[in-house]
Coordinates of C-alpha atoms in Angstrom, one line a residue:
Chain A
M1 CA 151.4 78.9 115.9
A2 CA 149.9 76.7 118.6
E3 CA 146.8 74.7 118.0
N4 CA 143.6 76.4 119.2
L5 CA 142.4 74.7 122.4
T6 CA 138.8 74.0 123.5
T7 CA 137.7 75.1 127.0
T8 CA 134.6 73.3 128.2
I9 CA 132.4 74.9 130.8
T10 CA 129.2 73.1 131.9
S11 CA 126.1 73.4 133.9
E12 CA 124.0 70.3 134.8
S13 CA 122.3 70.4 131.4
K14 CA 124.4 72.7 129.2
T15 CA 127.9 72.5 127.7
V16 CA 129.6 75.6 126.4
E17 CA 132.7 74.9 124.2
I18 CA 134.9 77.9 123.9
H19 CA 137.1 77.6 120.8
R20 CA 138.5 80.1 118.2
S21 CA 136.4 78.7 115.4
N22 CA 133.1 78.8 117.3
P23 CA 131.0 81.9 117.7
T24 CA 132.2 84.2 120.5
V25 CA 131.0 83.3 124.0
I26 CA 129.7 86.2 126.0
I27 CA 130.2 86.0 129.7
G28 CA 127.5 88.2 131.2
E29 CA 129.0 90.6 133.8
R30 CA 125.9 92.1 135.4
I31 CA 125.5 90.0 138.5
N32 CA 128.1 92.0 140.4
P33 CA 127.3 94.5 143.1
T34 CA 130.4 96.6 142.4
G35 CA 129.1 100.1 141.5
R36 CA 125.5 98.9 141.4
E37 CA 123.7 100.4 144.4
N38 CA 120.3 98.7 143.9
L39 CA 121.9 95.2 143.7
L40 CA 124.1 96.0 146.6
A41 CA 121.2 97.1 148.7
E42 CA 119.2 93.9 147.9
L43 CA 122.1 91.6 148.7
K44 CA 122.5 93.3 152.1
E45 CA 118.9 92.6 152.8
G46 CA 119.3 89.0 151.7
K47 CA 117.0 89.6 148.6
F48 CA 117.8 88.2 145.2
D49 CA 115.2 89.6 142.8
I50 CA 117.7 91.6 140.8
V51 CA 120.0 88.5 140.6
R52 CA 117.1 86.5 139.1
S53 CA 116.0 89.1 136.6
D54 CA 119.6 90.0 135.6
A55 CA 120.2 86.3 134.9
Q56 CA 117.2 85.9 132.7
K57 CA 117.7 89.2 130.8
Q58 CA 121.4 88.5 130.1
V59 CA 120.7 85.0 128.8
E60 CA 117.9 86.3 126.6
A61 CA 120.3 88.9 125.3
G62 CA 122.9 86.3 124.4
A63 CA 125.1 85.5 127.4
A64 CA 126.2 81.9 127.2
I65 CA 127.9 82.0 130.7
L66 CA 127.0 84.2 133.7
D67 CA 129.6 85.7 136.0
V68 CA 128.5 85.8 139.6
N69 CA 130.1 88.1 142.1
A70 CA 128.9 88.5 145.7
G71 CA 131.4 91.2 146.9
V72 CA 129.3 93.1 149.5
P73 CA 131.7 95.3 151.5
G74 CA 131.8 94.2 155.1
A75 CA 129.7 91.1 154.6
D76 CA 130.8 87.5 154.7
E77 CA 130.9 86.5 151.0
E78 CA 130.7 82.7 151.6
P79 CA 127.0 82.3 152.3
I80 CA 125.9 85.0 149.9
L81 CA 127.8 83.6 147.0
K82 CA 126.6 80.1 147.8
E83 CA 123.0 81.3 147.8
M84 CA 123.5 83.2 144.5
V85 CA 124.9 80.1 142.9
E86 CA 121.9 78.0 144.1
I87 CA 119.5 80.6 142.8
L88 CA 121.2 80.9 139.5
M89 CA 121.1 77.1 139.0
E90 CA 117.3 77.4 139.6
V91 CA 116.5 80.2 137.3
T92 CA 118.8 79.5 134.4
D93 CA 120.5 76.6 132.8
V94 CA 123.7 78.3 131.5
P95 CA 127.1 77.6 133.1
L96 CA 128.5 80.0 135.8
C97 CA 131.7 81.9 136.1
I98 CA 132.4 82.1 139.9
D99 CA 133.9 85.5 140.6
T100 CA 135.6 85.9 144.0
A101 CA 138.9 86.7 145.6
D102 CA 137.8 84.9 148.8
N103 CA 139.1 81.4 148.9
P104 CA 136.6 79.8 151.4
A105 CA 133.7 81.4 149.4
L106 CA 135.2 80.0 146.2
E107 CA 135.5 76.5 147.6
T108 CA 131.9 76.5 149.0
A109 CA 130.6 77.8 145.7
L110 CA 132.5 75.2 143.7
S111 CA 131.2 72.4 146.0
T112 CA 127.6 73.8 145.6
Y113 CA 127.8 74.2 141.8
K114 CA 126.7 71.3 139.6
G115 CA 128.9 71.4 136.6
K116 CA 132.4 72.4 135.5
A117 CA 132.6 76.1 136.5
L118 CA 134.9 78.9 135.2
I119 CA 136.7 80.5 138.1
N120 CA 137.3 84.3 138.0
S121 CA 140.2 84.5 138.7
V122 CA 143.8 83.7 139.5
N123 CA 146.8 85.8 138.6
G124 CA 150.6 85.5 138.7
E125 CA 150.8 86.5 142.4
E126 CA 152.4 83.6 144.4
A127 CA 149.7 83.6 147.1
R128 CA 146.9 83.5 144.5
L129 CA 148.6 80.7 142.5
E130 CA 149.0 78.7 145.7
S131 CA 145.4 79.1 146.9
V132 CA 143.4 79.0 143.7
L133 CA 145.1 76.4 141.4
P134 CA 144.5 73.5 143.8
L135 CA 140.8 74.2 143.8
V136 CA 140.8 74.4 140.0
K137 CA 142.4 71.0 140.0
E138 CA 140.2 69.5 142.6
Y139 CA 136.9 70.6 141.0
E140 CA 138.2 70.1 137.4
A141 CA 137.2 73.7 136.8
S142 CA 138.7 76.2 134.4
V143 CA 140.2 79.5 135.6
I144 CA 140.7 83.0 134.2
G145 CA 144.4 83.9 134.6
L146 CA 144.9 87.7 134.8
C147 CA 148.2 89.1 133.4
M148 CA 149.4 90.7 136.6
D149 CA 151.6 89.5 139.4
D150 CA 153.3 90.5 142.7
D151 CA 154.9 93.4 140.8
G152 CA 151.6 94.7 139.5
I153 CA 150.4 94.9 135.9
P154 CA 153.3 94.9 133.4
Q155 CA 153.6 97.7 130.9
T156 CA 154.5 95.8 127.8
P157 CA 152.7 93.0 125.9
Q158 CA 155.9 90.8 126.3
D159 CA 155.9 91.1 130.1
R160 CA 152.2 90.4 130.3
F161 CA 152.8 87.4 128.1
Q162 CA 155.4 86.2 130.6
V163 CA 152.8 86.3 133.4
A164 CA 150.4 84.3 131.3
A165 CA 153.2 81.8 130.6
K166 CA 153.9 81.5 134.3
I167 CA 150.3 80.8 135.2
I168 CA 150.0 78.2 132.5
E169 CA 153.2 76.5 133.6
R170 CA 152.3 76.5 137.3
A171 CA 148.9 75.0 136.4
D172 CA 150.5 72.4 134.2
K173 CA 152.7 71.3 137.2
L174 CA 149.6 70.6 139.2
G175 CA 148.1 68.6 136.2
I176 CA 145.8 71.3 135.0
P177 CA 145.9 71.3 131.2
P178 CA 146.2 74.6 129.3
Q179 CA 142.7 74.3 127.9
N180 CA 141.5 74.9 131.4
I181 CA 143.2 78.3 131.6
V182 CA 141.5 81.3 130.0
I183 CA 143.9 84.3 129.8
D184 CA 142.8 87.9 130.5
P185 CA 145.4 90.3 129.1
L186 CA 143.8 93.2 131.1
A187 CA 142.4 96.2 129.3
L188 CA 143.3 99.4 131.1
T189 CA 141.9 102.8 130.4
M190 CA 143.1 104.6 127.3
G191 CA 142.3 107.9 129.0
S192 CA 145.4 107.4 131.2
D193 CA 147.5 105.6 128.6
H194 CA 146.6 105.9 124.9
N195 CA 148.5 102.6 124.3
A196 CA 146.3 100.6 126.6
G197 CA 144.2 99.1 123.8
R198 CA 147.3 98.2 121.7
I199 CA 149.0 96.6 124.6
A200 CA 146.0 94.4 125.4
I201 CA 145.6 93.4 121.7
E202 CA 149.3 92.6 121.3
T203 CA 149.2 90.5 124.5
I204 CA 146.3 88.5 123.1
E205 CA 148.3 87.9 119.9
L206 CA 151.4 86.7 121.7
V207 CA 149.4 84.4 124.1
V208 CA 147.3 82.9 121.3
E209 CA 150.4 82.4 119.0
E210 CA 152.3 80.5 121.7
F211 CA 149.7 78.6 123.7
G212 CA 146.4 78.6 121.6
V213 CA 144.5 79.1 124.9
N214 CA 141.2 80.9 125.1
V215 CA 141.1 84.6 126.0
T216 CA 138.7 86.7 127.9
M217 CA 138.7 90.4 128.7
G218 CA 136.6 93.0 130.3
C219 CA 136.0 95.4 127.4
S220 CA 134.4 98.5 128.8
N221 CA 137.1 99.8 131.0
I222 CA 139.2 100.8 128.0
S223 CA 136.9 103.8 127.1
F224 CA 136.5 105.1 130.6
G225 CA 136.6 108.9 130.6
M226 CA 136.3 109.2 126.8
P227 CA 133.3 110.5 124.9
D228 CA 131.2 108.3 122.7
R229 CA 132.3 105.3 124.7
E230 CA 130.0 102.8 122.9
H231 CA 131.9 103.3 119.6
I232 CA 135.2 102.7 121.3
D233 CA 134.0 99.6 123.1
S234 CA 132.4 98.0 120.1
T235 CA 135.5 98.7 117.9
F236 CA 137.8 97.4 120.6
I237 CA 135.8 94.2 121.1
A238 CA 135.8 93.4 117.3
M239 CA 139.5 94.0 117.1
A240 CA 140.1 91.8 120.1
I241 CA 138.1 89.0 118.6
L242 CA 140.3 89.2 115.5
A243 CA 143.4 89.1 117.7
G244 CA 142.0 85.9 119.4
M245 CA 139.7 86.8 122.2
T246 CA 137.0 84.1 122.5
C247 CA 134.9 84.9 125.6
P248 CA 134.6 88.6 126.5
I249 CA 133.1 89.5 129.9
T250 CA 130.6 92.2 128.9
N251 CA 127.1 93.4 129.4
P252 CA 125.0 91.8 126.7
L253 CA 122.2 94.3 127.3
H254 CA 124.4 96.9 125.7
E255 CA 123.2 96.5 122.1
E256 CA 126.3 98.2 120.5
V257 CA 128.7 95.7 122.0
N258 CA 126.4 92.8 121.3
L259 CA 126.1 93.9 117.6
A260 CA 129.9 94.2 117.4
V261 CA 130.4 90.7 118.7
Q262 CA 127.9 89.3 116.2
A263 CA 129.3 91.3 113.3
A264 CA 132.9 90.2 114.2
D265 CA 131.7 86.6 114.2
L266 CA 130.1 87.2 110.8
V267 CA 133.4 88.7 109.4
M268 CA 135.4 85.8 110.9
G269 CA 133.2 83.4 108.9
R270 CA 131.8 81.9 112.1
D271 CA 128.2 82.7 111.2
E272 CA 127.2 80.3 108.4
Y273 CA 125.2 82.0 105.7
G274 CA 124.9 85.0 108.1
M275 CA 121.9 83.2 109.7
N276 CA 122.7 84.4 113.3
W277 CA 123.0 88.0 112.0
I278 CA 119.7 87.9 110.2
K279 CA 118.0 86.2 113.1
S280 CA 119.2 88.8 115.5
Y281 CA 118.1 91.6 113.1
R282 CA 114.6 90.1 112.9
A283 CA 114.5 89.9 116.7
R284 CA 115.5 93.6 116.9
Q285 CA 112.8 94.5 114.4
K286 CA 110.1 92.8 116.5
E287 CA 111.2 94.7 119.6
E288 CA 110.8 98.1 117.8
Chain B
M1 CA 157.7 89.9 109.6
A2 CA 158.7 92.4 106.9
E3 CA 159.4 96.0 107.8
N4 CA 156.4 98.3 107.3
L5 CA 156.9 100.5 104.2
T6 CA 155.9 104.1 103.6
T7 CA 153.9 105.0 100.5
T8 CA 154.1 108.7 99.7
I9 CA 151.3 110.3 97.7
T10 CA 151.5 114.0 96.9
S11 CA 149.7 116.9 95.4
E12 CA 151.4 120.2 94.6
S13 CA 151.3 121.3 98.2
K14 CA 150.4 118.2 100.3
T15 CA 152.2 115.0 101.1
V16 CA 150.4 112.0 102.5
E17 CA 152.6 109.3 104.1
I18 CA 150.8 106.0 104.4
H19 CA 152.4 103.8 107.0
R20 CA 151.2 101.3 109.6
S21 CA 152.1 103.5 112.5
N22 CA 150.3 106.6 111.2
P23 CA 146.6 107.2 111.5
T24 CA 144.6 105.5 108.8
V25 CA 144.4 107.3 105.5
I26 CA 140.9 107.5 104.1
I27 CA 140.6 107.6 100.3
G28 CA 137.3 109.2 99.5
E29 CA 135.3 107.1 97.0
R30 CA 132.4 109.4 96.1
I31 CA 133.7 111.0 92.9
N32 CA 132.6 108.0 90.8
P33 CA 129.5 108.0 88.6
T34 CA 129.0 104.2 88.9
G35 CA 125.5 103.8 90.4
R36 CA 125.2 107.6 91.0
E37 CA 122.6 108.9 88.5
N38 CA 122.9 112.6 89.3
L39 CA 126.6 112.6 88.9
L40 CA 126.4 110.6 85.8
A41 CA 123.9 113.0 84.3
E42 CA 126.1 116.0 85.1
L43 CA 129.2 114.4 83.6
K44 CA 127.2 113.7 80.4
E45 CA 126.3 117.4 80.2
G46 CA 129.9 118.4 80.9
K47 CA 129.0 119.8 84.3
F48 CA 131.2 119.3 87.3
D49 CA 129.3 120.9 90.2
I50 CA 128.8 117.6 92.1
V51 CA 132.5 116.8 91.6
R52 CA 133.4 120.1 93.2
S53 CA 131.0 119.7 96.2
D54 CA 131.9 116.0 96.7
A55 CA 135.5 116.9 96.8
Q56 CA 135.0 119.6 99.5
K57 CA 132.6 117.5 101.6
Q58 CA 134.8 114.5 101.6
V59 CA 137.9 116.4 102.6
E60 CA 136.0 118.2 105.4
A61 CA 134.8 114.7 106.6
G62 CA 138.4 113.4 106.7
A63 CA 139.4 112.1 103.3
A64 CA 143.1 112.5 102.9
I65 CA 143.1 111.4 99.3
L66 CA 140.3 111.6 96.7
D67 CA 139.6 108.8 94.2
V68 CA 138.5 110.2 90.8
N69 CA 136.6 108.0 88.3
A70 CA 135.2 109.3 85.0
G71 CA 133.5 106.1 83.9
V72 CA 130.6 107.4 81.8
P73 CA 129.2 104.5 79.7
G74 CA 129.6 105.3 76.0
A75 CA 131.6 108.4 76.5
D76 CA 135.4 108.9 75.9
E77 CA 136.9 108.9 79.3
E78 CA 140.1 110.7 78.4
P79 CA 138.9 114.3 78.2
I80 CA 136.4 113.9 81.1
L81 CA 139.0 112.5 83.4
K82 CA 141.5 115.2 82.4
E83 CA 139.0 117.9 83.2
M84 CA 138.0 116.3 86.5
V85 CA 141.7 116.1 87.6
E86 CA 142.1 119.8 86.7
I87 CA 139.0 120.8 88.6
L88 CA 140.0 118.8 91.6
M89 CA 143.4 120.4 91.7
E90 CA 141.6 123.8 91.7
V91 CA 139.1 123.1 94.4
T92 CA 141.2 121.0 96.8
D93 CA 144.8 120.5 97.8
V94 CA 144.6 116.8 98.7
P95 CA 146.4 114.2 96.5
L96 CA 144.4 112.2 94.0
C97 CA 143.8 108.5 93.3
I98 CA 143.3 108.2 89.5
D99 CA 140.7 105.5 88.9
T100 CA 140.4 104.2 85.4
A101 CA 140.8 101.0 83.3
D102 CA 141.4 103.1 80.2
N103 CA 145.1 103.4 79.5
P104 CA 145.1 106.6 77.3
A105 CA 142.9 108.3 79.9
L106 CA 145.3 107.2 82.6
E107 CA 148.3 108.6 80.8
T108 CA 146.7 111.9 80.1
A109 CA 145.5 112.2 83.7
L110 CA 148.9 111.4 85.0
S111 CA 150.6 114.0 82.7
T112 CA 148.0 116.6 83.8
Y113 CA 148.3 115.9 87.5
K114 CA 150.8 117.8 89.5
G115 CA 152.2 115.5 92.1
K116 CA 152.8 111.8 92.8
A117 CA 149.4 110.1 92.2
L118 CA 148.0 106.8 93.4
I119 CA 146.7 104.8 90.4
N120 CA 143.6 102.7 90.8
S121 CA 144.5 100.0 89.6
V122 CA 146.5 97.2 88.2
N123 CA 145.9 93.5 88.8
G124 CA 147.6 90.2 88.0
E125 CA 146.3 90.0 84.5
E126 CA 149.1 90.0 81.9
A127 CA 147.6 92.7 79.8
R128 CA 147.1 95.1 82.7
L129 CA 150.6 94.5 84.1
E130 CA 152.1 95.3 80.7
S131 CA 150.0 98.4 80.1
V132 CA 149.8 100.0 83.6
L133 CA 153.2 99.3 85.3
P134 CA 155.3 101.3 82.7
L135 CA 153.1 104.3 83.5
V136 CA 153.6 103.8 87.2
K137 CA 157.3 103.8 86.6
E138 CA 157.3 106.7 84.2
Y139 CA 155.3 109.0 86.4
E140 CA 156.9 107.8 89.7
A141 CA 153.4 107.1 90.8
S142 CA 152.1 104.4 93.2
V143 CA 149.5 101.9 92.2
I144 CA 146.8 99.8 93.8
G145 CA 147.3 96.1 93.0
L146 CA 144.1 94.0 93.0
C147 CA 144.4 90.4 94.0
M148 CA 142.9 88.9 90.8
D149 CA 144.4 87.7 87.6
D150 CA 143.6 86.1 84.3
D151 CA 141.9 83.2 86.1
G152 CA 139.6 85.6 88.1
I153 CA 139.6 86.2 91.9
P154 CA 141.2 83.4 93.8
Q155 CA 139.1 81.6 96.5
T156 CA 141.8 81.3 99.2
P157 CA 143.9 83.8 101.0
Q158 CA 147.1 81.9 99.9
D159 CA 146.1 82.2 96.2
R160 CA 145.3 85.9 96.6
F161 CA 148.6 86.4 98.3
Q162 CA 150.3 84.8 95.3
V163 CA 148.7 87.4 93.0
A164 CA 149.9 90.2 95.2
A165 CA 153.4 88.6 95.2
K166 CA 153.3 88.5 91.4
I167 CA 152.4 92.1 91.0
I168 CA 155.1 93.2 93.5
E169 CA 157.7 91.1 91.7
R170 CA 156.7 92.4 88.2
A171 CA 156.8 95.9 89.5
D172 CA 160.2 95.3 91.0
K173 CA 161.6 94.1 87.7
L174 CA 160.7 97.5 86.2
G175 CA 162.4 99.3 89.0
I176 CA 159.2 100.1 90.9
P177 CA 159.9 99.7 94.6
P178 CA 157.3 97.7 96.8
Q179 CA 156.4 100.9 98.8
N180 CA 154.8 102.1 95.5
I181 CA 152.5 99.2 95.5
V182 CA 149.3 99.2 97.6
I183 CA 147.6 95.9 97.7
D184 CA 143.8 95.4 97.6
P185 CA 142.9 91.9 98.8
L186 CA 139.3 92.4 97.4
A187 CA 136.4 92.2 99.8
L188 CA 133.6 90.2 98.2
T189 CA 130.0 90.0 99.5
M190 CA 129.4 87.9 102.6
G191 CA 125.8 87.4 101.3
S192 CA 127.1 85.1 98.6
D193 CA 130.0 83.6 100.6
H194 CA 130.0 83.9 104.4
N195 CA 133.8 83.5 104.4
A196 CA 134.3 86.6 102.2
G197 CA 135.3 88.7 105.2
R198 CA 137.7 86.2 106.7
I199 CA 139.4 85.6 103.3
A200 CA 140.0 89.3 102.8
I201 CA 141.4 89.7 106.4
E202 CA 143.6 86.7 106.1
T203 CA 144.9 87.9 102.7
I204 CA 145.9 91.2 104.4
E205 CA 147.7 89.4 107.1
L206 CA 149.7 87.3 104.7
V207 CA 150.7 90.2 102.5
V208 CA 151.7 92.4 105.4
E209 CA 153.7 89.7 107.0
E210 CA 155.7 89.0 103.9
F211 CA 156.0 92.4 102.2
G212 CA 155.1 95.1 104.7
V213 CA 153.3 97.0 101.9
N214 CA 150.4 99.2 102.4
V215 CA 146.9 97.8 102.0
T216 CA 143.7 99.4 100.7
M217 CA 140.2 97.9 100.3
G218 CA 136.7 98.9 99.4
C219 CA 134.9 98.2 102.6
S220 CA 131.2 98.5 101.8
N221 CA 130.7 95.7 99.3
I222 CA 131.1 93.1 102.1
S223 CA 127.7 93.8 103.7
F224 CA 125.7 94.0 100.4
G225 CA 122.3 92.3 100.8
M226 CA 122.6 92.0 104.6
P227 CA 120.5 94.0 107.1
D228 CA 122.0 96.6 109.4
R229 CA 124.9 97.1 107.0
E230 CA 126.6 100.0 108.8
H231 CA 127.4 97.7 111.8
I232 CA 129.0 95.1 109.5
D233 CA 130.9 97.7 107.6
S234 CA 132.3 99.5 110.7
T235 CA 133.2 96.2 112.4
F236 CA 134.9 94.9 109.2
I237 CA 136.9 98.1 108.7
A238 CA 138.2 98.1 112.3
M239 CA 139.2 94.4 112.0
A240 CA 140.9 95.1 108.6
I241 CA 142.9 97.9 110.2
L242 CA 144.1 95.6 112.9
A243 CA 145.1 93.1 110.2
G244 CA 147.1 95.8 108.5
M245 CA 144.9 97.8 106.1
T246 CA 146.2 101.4 106.1
C247 CA 144.2 103.3 103.4
P248 CA 140.6 102.1 102.9
I249 CA 138.6 103.4 100.0
T250 CA 135.3 104.5 101.7
N251 CA 132.7 107.2 101.9
P252 CA 133.9 109.5 104.7
L253 CA 130.4 111.0 104.8
H254 CA 129.1 107.8 106.4
E255 CA 129.6 108.6 110.0
E256 CA 129.6 105.0 111.3
V257 CA 132.5 104.1 109.1
N258 CA 134.4 107.2 109.9
L259 CA 133.9 106.6 113.7
A260 CA 135.1 103.0 113.3
V261 CA 138.3 104.2 111.6
Q262 CA 139.0 106.8 114.3
A263 CA 138.2 104.3 117.1
A264 CA 140.4 101.7 115.5
D265 CA 143.3 104.2 115.3
L266 CA 142.7 105.0 119.0
V267 CA 142.8 101.3 119.9
M268 CA 146.0 100.9 117.9
G269 CA 147.6 103.6 119.9
R270 CA 147.9 105.9 116.9
D271 CA 145.9 108.7 118.4
E272 CA 148.1 110.3 121.0
Y273 CA 146.2 111.2 124.2
G274 CA 143.0 110.5 122.2
M275 CA 143.2 114.0 120.9
N276 CA 141.8 113.2 117.5
W277 CA 138.9 111.3 119.0
I278 CA 138.0 114.1 121.4
K279 CA 138.4 116.7 118.6
S280 CA 136.1 114.8 116.3
Y281 CA 133.6 114.3 119.2
R282 CA 133.5 118.1 119.7
A283 CA 132.9 118.7 116.0
R284 CA 130.0 116.3 116.1
Q285 CA 128.6 118.1 119.1
K286 CA 128.7 121.4 117.3
E287 CA 126.8 119.9 114.3
E288 CA 124.0 118.8 116.5

């Protein structure tokens, strides 16, 4: 069993320490135009009102880090992402997770950002390793490593683990320590493979056992196409936390998921005297 | 990692195989007068209408085994438990979990019951080991082993594991195989110790790793005194299933808990094509 590592992500004024004995860190996923027509329309017009309000709402709901994605089809990501990063640094003080597959956009965003960012993402593909890892090193950032490579997404936990191991090793060769790598085992849809949840969970267990690194995951894809999705999502997230996931990428405005994270932290003994649970209960009572 | 064992519990016509790759087995906890005034009053009068209806409702809601407890303060348990066992064999065909600390009542119930029962329970106390294990052997029953002994309930997962190991060893000496022992790590109240959940989960992990035995647990005590208990209970049950719990003792009429069990089985890949999940969703739709 490897020692649990601390991944430190910072903004100008805030430090988030991701570690398996701390409460789970929620990375808010909302600031992403994929599948969100109103946000997409705004970004095309050069407006950022939804970005601002999404940032504030997610932080209020418990996001400790905000993912920022500027993927507007057909548009040049670089200036949009840069402006989004600047705006987010104005309206909130939480650290950012810079989410782009466009390397010039990533570099500009990293040079604009004041703090140690989390980068979303690298994977085991040669081209990505070669383009992203040097930026991780240069900006002393951390990076999410997806368990897929030039051959696609492996079917078994063991093969996904091998991709994670490759990313960690390649980073190490460039002088990037393993605490700056956050592994994403990839949660596919159980609607197309009923073993998708088990494979993700077992990948987490293997990676944590061997490397002690922090683990993220998008947790809502898993239930796509199934009824009563919120129960599946909240159950999956709690089980993933027990397996070792420390910083899920989710929508903290979904109360079911938020409650599952808080309840899982409570069960894991990370909520001293249950104070967070009781505080959040009281906040919900006031809203009603 | 020990091989996962199969615990077989039977009625005259049904066989329940508890195993870590099968769907979770729910042991229905309702037929127990502790804290249930209406049931207690009926049993005192020698009436069994609630026993009958509780049996049917729990089986309809998904209980695969029914716990039966006849603990009426001041009354002689032996004839009451015997009659309850007879009635339950009439009104339902699921196997029974005979729940008593009274040894003559246990022996009479076992000799009345047609099938291989689960006994609730033995623990690491010398007197209990000596009185209960010979009956387990004689009736080829299985037995729940609670992780407590003459010194009380140990504080650490390691010490609870030691009690489990002692029960399994003592049973083995009498020729009772480990697959006939179902360990209960004991879930105490997080309201009095915020590590209670973690200790139970870690005990499960240790016991499963070493012995591969099946694991039960009462899952509602954990949230006693906390607000929004159903979220804590359902999260805890899902995490315990990932840790290795295979047959929780719960109230299947609590929908939140039931859904958590089904969702956990889905995530564990034990629900082929999600058919159980979809079936249960359709049943809920019809009820509405």
